[in-house]
JSON list of C-alpha atoms in Angstrom, two decimals:
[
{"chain": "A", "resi": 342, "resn": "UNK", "atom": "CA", "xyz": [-88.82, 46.92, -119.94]},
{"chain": "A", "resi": 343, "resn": "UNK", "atom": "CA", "xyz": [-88.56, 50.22, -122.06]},
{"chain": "A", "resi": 344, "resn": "UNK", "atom": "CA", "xyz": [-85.80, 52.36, -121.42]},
{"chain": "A", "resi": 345, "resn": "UNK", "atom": "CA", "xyz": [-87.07, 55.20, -123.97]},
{"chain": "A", "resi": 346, "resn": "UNK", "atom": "CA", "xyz": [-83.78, 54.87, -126.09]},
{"chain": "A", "resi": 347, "resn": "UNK", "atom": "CA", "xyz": [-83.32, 52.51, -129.50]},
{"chain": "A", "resi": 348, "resn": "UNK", "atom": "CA", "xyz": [-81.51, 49.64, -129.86]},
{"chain": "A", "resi": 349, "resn": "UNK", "atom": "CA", "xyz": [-78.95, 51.18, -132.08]},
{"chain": "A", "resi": 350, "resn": "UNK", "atom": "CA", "xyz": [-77.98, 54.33, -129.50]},
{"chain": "A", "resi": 351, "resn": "UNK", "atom": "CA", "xyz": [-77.57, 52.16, -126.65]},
{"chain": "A", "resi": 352, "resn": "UNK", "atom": "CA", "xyz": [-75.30, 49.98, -128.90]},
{"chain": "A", "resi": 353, "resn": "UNK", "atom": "CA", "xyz": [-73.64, 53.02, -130.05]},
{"chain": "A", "resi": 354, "resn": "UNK", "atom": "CA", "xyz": [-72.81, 54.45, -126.40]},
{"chain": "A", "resi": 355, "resn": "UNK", "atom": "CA", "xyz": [-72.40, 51.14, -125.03]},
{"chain": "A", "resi": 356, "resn": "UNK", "atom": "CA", "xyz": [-70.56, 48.59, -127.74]},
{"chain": "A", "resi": 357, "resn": "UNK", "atom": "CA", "xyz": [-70.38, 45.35, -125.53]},
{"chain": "A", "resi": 358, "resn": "UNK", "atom": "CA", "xyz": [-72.48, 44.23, -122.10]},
{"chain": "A", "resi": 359, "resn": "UNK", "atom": "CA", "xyz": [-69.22, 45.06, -120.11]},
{"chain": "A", "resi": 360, "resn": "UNK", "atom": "CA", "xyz": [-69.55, 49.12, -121.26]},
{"chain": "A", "resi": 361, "resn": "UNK", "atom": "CA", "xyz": [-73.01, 48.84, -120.16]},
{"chain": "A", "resi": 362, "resn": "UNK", "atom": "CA", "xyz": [-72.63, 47.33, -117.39]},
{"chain": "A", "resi": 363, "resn": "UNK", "atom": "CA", "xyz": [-69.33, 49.53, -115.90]},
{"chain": "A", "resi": 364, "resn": "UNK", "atom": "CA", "xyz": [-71.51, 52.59, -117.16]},
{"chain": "A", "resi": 365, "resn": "UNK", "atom": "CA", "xyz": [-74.58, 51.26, -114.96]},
{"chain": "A", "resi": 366, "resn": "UNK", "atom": "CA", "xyz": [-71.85, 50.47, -111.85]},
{"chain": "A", "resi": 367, "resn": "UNK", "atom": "CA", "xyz": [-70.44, 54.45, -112.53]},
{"chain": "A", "resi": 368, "resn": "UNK", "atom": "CA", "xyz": [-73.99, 56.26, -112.27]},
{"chain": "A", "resi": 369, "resn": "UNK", "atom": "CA", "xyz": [-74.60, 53.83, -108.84]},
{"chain": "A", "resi": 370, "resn": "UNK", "atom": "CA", "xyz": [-71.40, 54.69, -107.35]},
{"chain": "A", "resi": 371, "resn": "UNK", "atom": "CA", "xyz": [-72.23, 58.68, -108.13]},
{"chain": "A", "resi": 372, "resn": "UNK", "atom": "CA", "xyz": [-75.60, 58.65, -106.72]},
{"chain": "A", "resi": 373, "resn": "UNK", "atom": "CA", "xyz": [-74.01, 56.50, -104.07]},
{"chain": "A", "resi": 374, "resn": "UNK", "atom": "CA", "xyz": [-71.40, 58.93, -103.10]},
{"chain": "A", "resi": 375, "resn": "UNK", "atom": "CA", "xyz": [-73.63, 61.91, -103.08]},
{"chain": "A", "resi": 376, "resn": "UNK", "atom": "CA", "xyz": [-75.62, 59.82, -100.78]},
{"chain": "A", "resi": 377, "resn": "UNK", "atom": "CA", "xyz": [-72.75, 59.08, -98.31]},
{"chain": "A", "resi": 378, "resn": "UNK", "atom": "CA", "xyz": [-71.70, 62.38, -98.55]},
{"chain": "A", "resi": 379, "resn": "UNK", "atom": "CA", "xyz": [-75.16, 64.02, -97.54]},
{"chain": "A", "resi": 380, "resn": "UNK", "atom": "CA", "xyz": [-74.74, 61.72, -94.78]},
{"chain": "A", "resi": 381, "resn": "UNK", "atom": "CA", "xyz": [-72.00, 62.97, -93.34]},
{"chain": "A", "resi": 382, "resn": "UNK", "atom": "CA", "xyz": [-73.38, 66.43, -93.33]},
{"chain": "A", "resi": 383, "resn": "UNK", "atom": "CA", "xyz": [-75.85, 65.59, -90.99]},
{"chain": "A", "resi": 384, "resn": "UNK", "atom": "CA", "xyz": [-73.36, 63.93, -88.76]},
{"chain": "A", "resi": 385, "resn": "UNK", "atom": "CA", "xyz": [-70.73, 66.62, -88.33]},
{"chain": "A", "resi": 386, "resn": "UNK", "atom": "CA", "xyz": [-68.73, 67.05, -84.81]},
{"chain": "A", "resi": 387, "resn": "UNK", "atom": "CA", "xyz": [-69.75, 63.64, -83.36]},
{"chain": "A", "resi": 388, "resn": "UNK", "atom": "CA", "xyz": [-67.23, 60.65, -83.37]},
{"chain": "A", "resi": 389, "resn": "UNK", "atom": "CA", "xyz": [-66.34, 58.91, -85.76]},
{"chain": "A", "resi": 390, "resn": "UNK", "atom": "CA", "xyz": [-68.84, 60.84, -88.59]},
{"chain": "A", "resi": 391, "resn": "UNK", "atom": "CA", "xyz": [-68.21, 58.29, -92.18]},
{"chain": "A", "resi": 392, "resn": "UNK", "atom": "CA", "xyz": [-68.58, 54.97, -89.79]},
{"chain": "A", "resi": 393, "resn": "UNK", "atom": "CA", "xyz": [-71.84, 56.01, -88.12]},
{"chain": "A", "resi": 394, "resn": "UNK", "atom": "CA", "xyz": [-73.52, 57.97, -91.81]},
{"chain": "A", "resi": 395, "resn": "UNK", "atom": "CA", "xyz": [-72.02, 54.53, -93.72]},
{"chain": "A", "resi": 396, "resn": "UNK", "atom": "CA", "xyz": [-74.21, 52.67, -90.53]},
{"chain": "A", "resi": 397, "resn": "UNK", "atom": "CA", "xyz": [-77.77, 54.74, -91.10]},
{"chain": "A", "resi": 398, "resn": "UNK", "atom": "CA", "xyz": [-77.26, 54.46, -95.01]},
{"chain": "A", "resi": 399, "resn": "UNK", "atom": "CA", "xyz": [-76.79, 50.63, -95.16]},
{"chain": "A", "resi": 400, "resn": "UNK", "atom": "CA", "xyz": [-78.98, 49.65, -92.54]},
{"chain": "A", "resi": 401, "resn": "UNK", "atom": "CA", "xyz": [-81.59, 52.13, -93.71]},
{"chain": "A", "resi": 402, "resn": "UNK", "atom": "CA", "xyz": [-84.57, 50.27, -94.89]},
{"chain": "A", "resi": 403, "resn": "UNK", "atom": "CA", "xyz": [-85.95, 52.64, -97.49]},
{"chain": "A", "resi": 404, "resn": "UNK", "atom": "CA", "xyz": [-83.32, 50.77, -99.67]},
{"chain": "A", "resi": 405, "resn": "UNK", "atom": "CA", "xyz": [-81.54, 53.74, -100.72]},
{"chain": "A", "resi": 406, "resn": "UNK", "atom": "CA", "xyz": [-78.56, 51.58, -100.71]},
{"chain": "A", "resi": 407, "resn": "UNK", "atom": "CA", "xyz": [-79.90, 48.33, -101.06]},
{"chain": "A", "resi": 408, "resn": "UNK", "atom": "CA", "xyz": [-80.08, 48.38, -104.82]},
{"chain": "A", "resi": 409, "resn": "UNK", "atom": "CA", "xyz": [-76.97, 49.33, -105.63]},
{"chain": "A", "resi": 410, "resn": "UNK", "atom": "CA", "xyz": [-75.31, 46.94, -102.50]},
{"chain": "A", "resi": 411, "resn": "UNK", "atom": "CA", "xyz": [-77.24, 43.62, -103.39]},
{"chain": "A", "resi": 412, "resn": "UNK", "atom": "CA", "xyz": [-78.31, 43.40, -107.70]},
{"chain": "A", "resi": 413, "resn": "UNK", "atom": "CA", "xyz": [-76.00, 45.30, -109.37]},
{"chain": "A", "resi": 414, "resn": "UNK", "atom": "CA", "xyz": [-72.98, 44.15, -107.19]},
{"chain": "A", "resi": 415, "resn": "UNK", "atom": "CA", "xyz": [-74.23, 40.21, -107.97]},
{"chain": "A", "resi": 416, "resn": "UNK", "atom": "CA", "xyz": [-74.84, 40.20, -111.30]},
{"chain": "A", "resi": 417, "resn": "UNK", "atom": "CA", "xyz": [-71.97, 42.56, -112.72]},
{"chain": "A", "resi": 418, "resn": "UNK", "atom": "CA", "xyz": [-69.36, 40.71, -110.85]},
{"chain": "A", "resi": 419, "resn": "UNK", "atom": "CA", "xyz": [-70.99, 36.84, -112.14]},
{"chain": "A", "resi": 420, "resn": "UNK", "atom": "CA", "xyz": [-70.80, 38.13, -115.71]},
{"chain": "A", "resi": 421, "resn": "UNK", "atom": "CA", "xyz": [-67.52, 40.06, -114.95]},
{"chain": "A", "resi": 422, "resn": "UNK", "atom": "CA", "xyz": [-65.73, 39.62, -112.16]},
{"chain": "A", "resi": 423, "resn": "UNK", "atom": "CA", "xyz": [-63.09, 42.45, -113.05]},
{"chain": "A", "resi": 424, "resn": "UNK", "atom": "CA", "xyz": [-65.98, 44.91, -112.46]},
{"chain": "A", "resi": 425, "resn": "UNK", "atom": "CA", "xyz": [-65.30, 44.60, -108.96]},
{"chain": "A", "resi": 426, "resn": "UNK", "atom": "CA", "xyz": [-62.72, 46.37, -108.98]},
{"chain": "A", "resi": 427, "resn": "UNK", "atom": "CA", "xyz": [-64.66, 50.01, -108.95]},
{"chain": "A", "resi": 428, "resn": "UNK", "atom": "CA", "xyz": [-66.52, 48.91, -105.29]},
{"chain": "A", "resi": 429, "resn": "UNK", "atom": "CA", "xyz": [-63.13, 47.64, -104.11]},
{"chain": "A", "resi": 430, "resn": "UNK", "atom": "CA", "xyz": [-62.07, 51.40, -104.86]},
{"chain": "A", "resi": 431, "resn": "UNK", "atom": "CA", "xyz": [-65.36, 52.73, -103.52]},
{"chain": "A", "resi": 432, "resn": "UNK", "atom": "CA", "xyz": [-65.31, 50.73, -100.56]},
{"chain": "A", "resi": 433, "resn": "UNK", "atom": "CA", "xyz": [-61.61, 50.80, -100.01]},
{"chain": "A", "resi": 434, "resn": "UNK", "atom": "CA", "xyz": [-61.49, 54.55, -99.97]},
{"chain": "A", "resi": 435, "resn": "UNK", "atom": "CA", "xyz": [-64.49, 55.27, -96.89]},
{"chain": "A", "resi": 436, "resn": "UNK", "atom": "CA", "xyz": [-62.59, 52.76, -95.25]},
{"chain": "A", "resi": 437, "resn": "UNK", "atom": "CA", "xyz": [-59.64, 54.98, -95.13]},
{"chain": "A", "resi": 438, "resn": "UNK", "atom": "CA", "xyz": [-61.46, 57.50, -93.93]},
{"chain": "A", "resi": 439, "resn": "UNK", "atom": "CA", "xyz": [-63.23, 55.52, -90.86]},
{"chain": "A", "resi": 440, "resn": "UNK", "atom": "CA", "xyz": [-59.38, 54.30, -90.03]},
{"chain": "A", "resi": 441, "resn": "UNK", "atom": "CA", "xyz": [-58.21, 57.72, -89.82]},
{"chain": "A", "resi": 442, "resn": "UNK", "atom": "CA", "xyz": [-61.12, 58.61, -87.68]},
{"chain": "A", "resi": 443, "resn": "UNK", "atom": "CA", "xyz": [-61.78, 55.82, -85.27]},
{"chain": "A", "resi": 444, "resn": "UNK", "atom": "CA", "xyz": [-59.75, 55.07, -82.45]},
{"chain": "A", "resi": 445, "resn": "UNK", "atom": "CA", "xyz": [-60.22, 51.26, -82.29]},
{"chain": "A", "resi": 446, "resn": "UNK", "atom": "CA", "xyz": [-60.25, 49.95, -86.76]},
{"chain": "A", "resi": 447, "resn": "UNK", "atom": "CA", "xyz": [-61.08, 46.64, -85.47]},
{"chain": "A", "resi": 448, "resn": "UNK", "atom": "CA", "xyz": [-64.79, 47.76, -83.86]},
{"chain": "A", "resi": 449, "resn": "UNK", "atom": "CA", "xyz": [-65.54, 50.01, -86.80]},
{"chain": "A", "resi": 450, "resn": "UNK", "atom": "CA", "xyz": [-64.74, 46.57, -88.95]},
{"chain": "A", "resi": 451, "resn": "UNK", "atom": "CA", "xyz": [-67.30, 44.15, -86.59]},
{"chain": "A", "resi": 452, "resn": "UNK", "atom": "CA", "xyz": [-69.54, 47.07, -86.85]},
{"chain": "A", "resi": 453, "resn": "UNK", "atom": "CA", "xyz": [-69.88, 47.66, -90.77]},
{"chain": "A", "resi": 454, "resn": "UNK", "atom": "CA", "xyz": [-69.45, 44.05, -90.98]},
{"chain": "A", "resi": 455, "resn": "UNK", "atom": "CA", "xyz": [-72.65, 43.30, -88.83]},
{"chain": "A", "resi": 456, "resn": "UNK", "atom": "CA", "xyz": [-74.32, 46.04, -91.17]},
{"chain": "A", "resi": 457, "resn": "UNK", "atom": "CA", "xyz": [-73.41, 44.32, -94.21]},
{"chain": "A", "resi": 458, "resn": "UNK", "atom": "CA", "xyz": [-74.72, 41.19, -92.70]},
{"chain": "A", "resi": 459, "resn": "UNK", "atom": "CA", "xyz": [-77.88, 43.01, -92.19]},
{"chain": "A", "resi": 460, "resn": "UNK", "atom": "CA", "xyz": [-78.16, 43.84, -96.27]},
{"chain": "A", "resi": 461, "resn": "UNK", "atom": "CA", "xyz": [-77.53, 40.28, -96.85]},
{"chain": "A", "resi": 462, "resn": "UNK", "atom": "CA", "xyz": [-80.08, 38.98, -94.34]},
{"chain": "A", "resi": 463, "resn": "UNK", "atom": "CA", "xyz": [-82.82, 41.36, -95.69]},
{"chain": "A", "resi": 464, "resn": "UNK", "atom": "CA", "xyz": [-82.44, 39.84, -98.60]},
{"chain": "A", "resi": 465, "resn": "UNK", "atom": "CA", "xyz": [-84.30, 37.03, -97.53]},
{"chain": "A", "resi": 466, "resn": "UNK", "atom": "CA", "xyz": [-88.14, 36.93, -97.77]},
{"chain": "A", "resi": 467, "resn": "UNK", "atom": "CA", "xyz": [-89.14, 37.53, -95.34]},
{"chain": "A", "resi": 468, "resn": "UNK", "atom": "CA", "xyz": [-85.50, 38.17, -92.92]},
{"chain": "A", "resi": 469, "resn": "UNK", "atom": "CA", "xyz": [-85.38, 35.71, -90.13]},
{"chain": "A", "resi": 470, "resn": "UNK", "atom": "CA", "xyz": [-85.58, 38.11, -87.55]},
{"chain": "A", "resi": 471, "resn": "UNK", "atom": "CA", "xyz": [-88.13, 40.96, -86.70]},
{"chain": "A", "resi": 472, "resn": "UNK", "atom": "CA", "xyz": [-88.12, 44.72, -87.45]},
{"chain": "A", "resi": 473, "resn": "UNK", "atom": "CA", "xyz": [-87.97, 45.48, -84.04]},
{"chain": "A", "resi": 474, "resn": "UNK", "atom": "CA", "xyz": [-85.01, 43.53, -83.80]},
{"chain": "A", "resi": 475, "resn": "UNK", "atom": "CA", "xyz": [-83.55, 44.80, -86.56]},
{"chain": "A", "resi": 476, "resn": "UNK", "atom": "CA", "xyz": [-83.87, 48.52, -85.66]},
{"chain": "A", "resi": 477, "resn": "UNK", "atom": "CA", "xyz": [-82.64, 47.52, -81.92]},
{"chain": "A", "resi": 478, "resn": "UNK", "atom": "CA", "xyz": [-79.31, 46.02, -83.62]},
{"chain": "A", "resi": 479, "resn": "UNK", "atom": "CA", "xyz": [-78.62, 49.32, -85.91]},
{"chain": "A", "resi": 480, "resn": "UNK", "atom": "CA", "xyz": [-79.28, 51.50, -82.84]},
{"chain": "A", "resi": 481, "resn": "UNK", "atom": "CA", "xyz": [-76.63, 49.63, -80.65]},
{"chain": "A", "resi": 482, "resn": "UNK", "atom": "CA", "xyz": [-74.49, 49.15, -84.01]},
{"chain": "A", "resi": 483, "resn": "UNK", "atom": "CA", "xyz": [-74.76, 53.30, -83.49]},
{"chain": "A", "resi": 484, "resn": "UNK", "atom": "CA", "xyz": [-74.15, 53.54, -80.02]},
{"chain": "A", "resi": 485, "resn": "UNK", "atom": "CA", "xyz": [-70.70, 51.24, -80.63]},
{"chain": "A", "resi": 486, "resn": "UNK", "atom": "CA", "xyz": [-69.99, 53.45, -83.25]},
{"chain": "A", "resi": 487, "resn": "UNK", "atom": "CA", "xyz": [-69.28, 56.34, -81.12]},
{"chain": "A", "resi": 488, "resn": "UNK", "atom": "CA", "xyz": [-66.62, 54.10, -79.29]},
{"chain": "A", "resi": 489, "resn": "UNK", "atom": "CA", "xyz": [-64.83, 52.44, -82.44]}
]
């Protein structure tokens, strides 16, 4: 793959695999945010706002997440497992936010558990289950949402 950049100025910006790799996990967890974030917008003055935009990002199937969820996350930690530490913050930090929001922290849990489960399961070519399933489960994943 060509990246448009020499050997020597990637080496230069980024002296071991680590720098690249925490510099790759950065730029994710930026475009990442902004994503989120935009999210949220569109949500305003319903219940529980992070948990349900956190819901239509990770189950969206465009894979607007997906990327940054399933590749990077696997490979950076097996080559580095400190390099977790970042989506720990990342994570750790919405999570915050849907505590202080919802009423009942242990439905918003099942629910962006059973979302993550979804990323994991579409991994699989093809998922064992069908889109229409799929789309039923995010909408009722949605619907709980409004009474986590």
């Amino acid at each position: 793959m060509k990246i448009g950049a020499s050997r020597g100025a990637i080496t230069y910006n980024f002296p071991t695999k680590r720098d690249l790799v925490v510099a790759m996990i950065d730029h994710m967890f930026e475009h990442t945010r902004s994503l989120v974030e935009q999210a949220i917008k569109m949500e305003k003055d319903v219940p529980n706002t992070i948990l349900k935009s956190m819901v239509r990002l990770t189950a969206d199937v465009s894979g607007r997440m997906k990327d940054f969820s399933q590749g990077l996350f696997q490979s950076a930690v097996a080559e580095e497992p400190s390099v977790i530490e970042p989506f720990s913050q990342f994570y750790g930090d919405y999570w915050a936010k849907i505590v202080e929001e919802a009423q009942d922290p242990v439905r918003a849990l099942m629910i962006w558990t059973s979302v993550e489960g979804l990323i994991l399961l579409d991994s699989y070519k093809p998922p064992p289950y069908t889109h229409e399933q799929r789309n039923a489960l995010v909408e009722l994943l949605l619907v709980e949402a409004s009474h986590a």
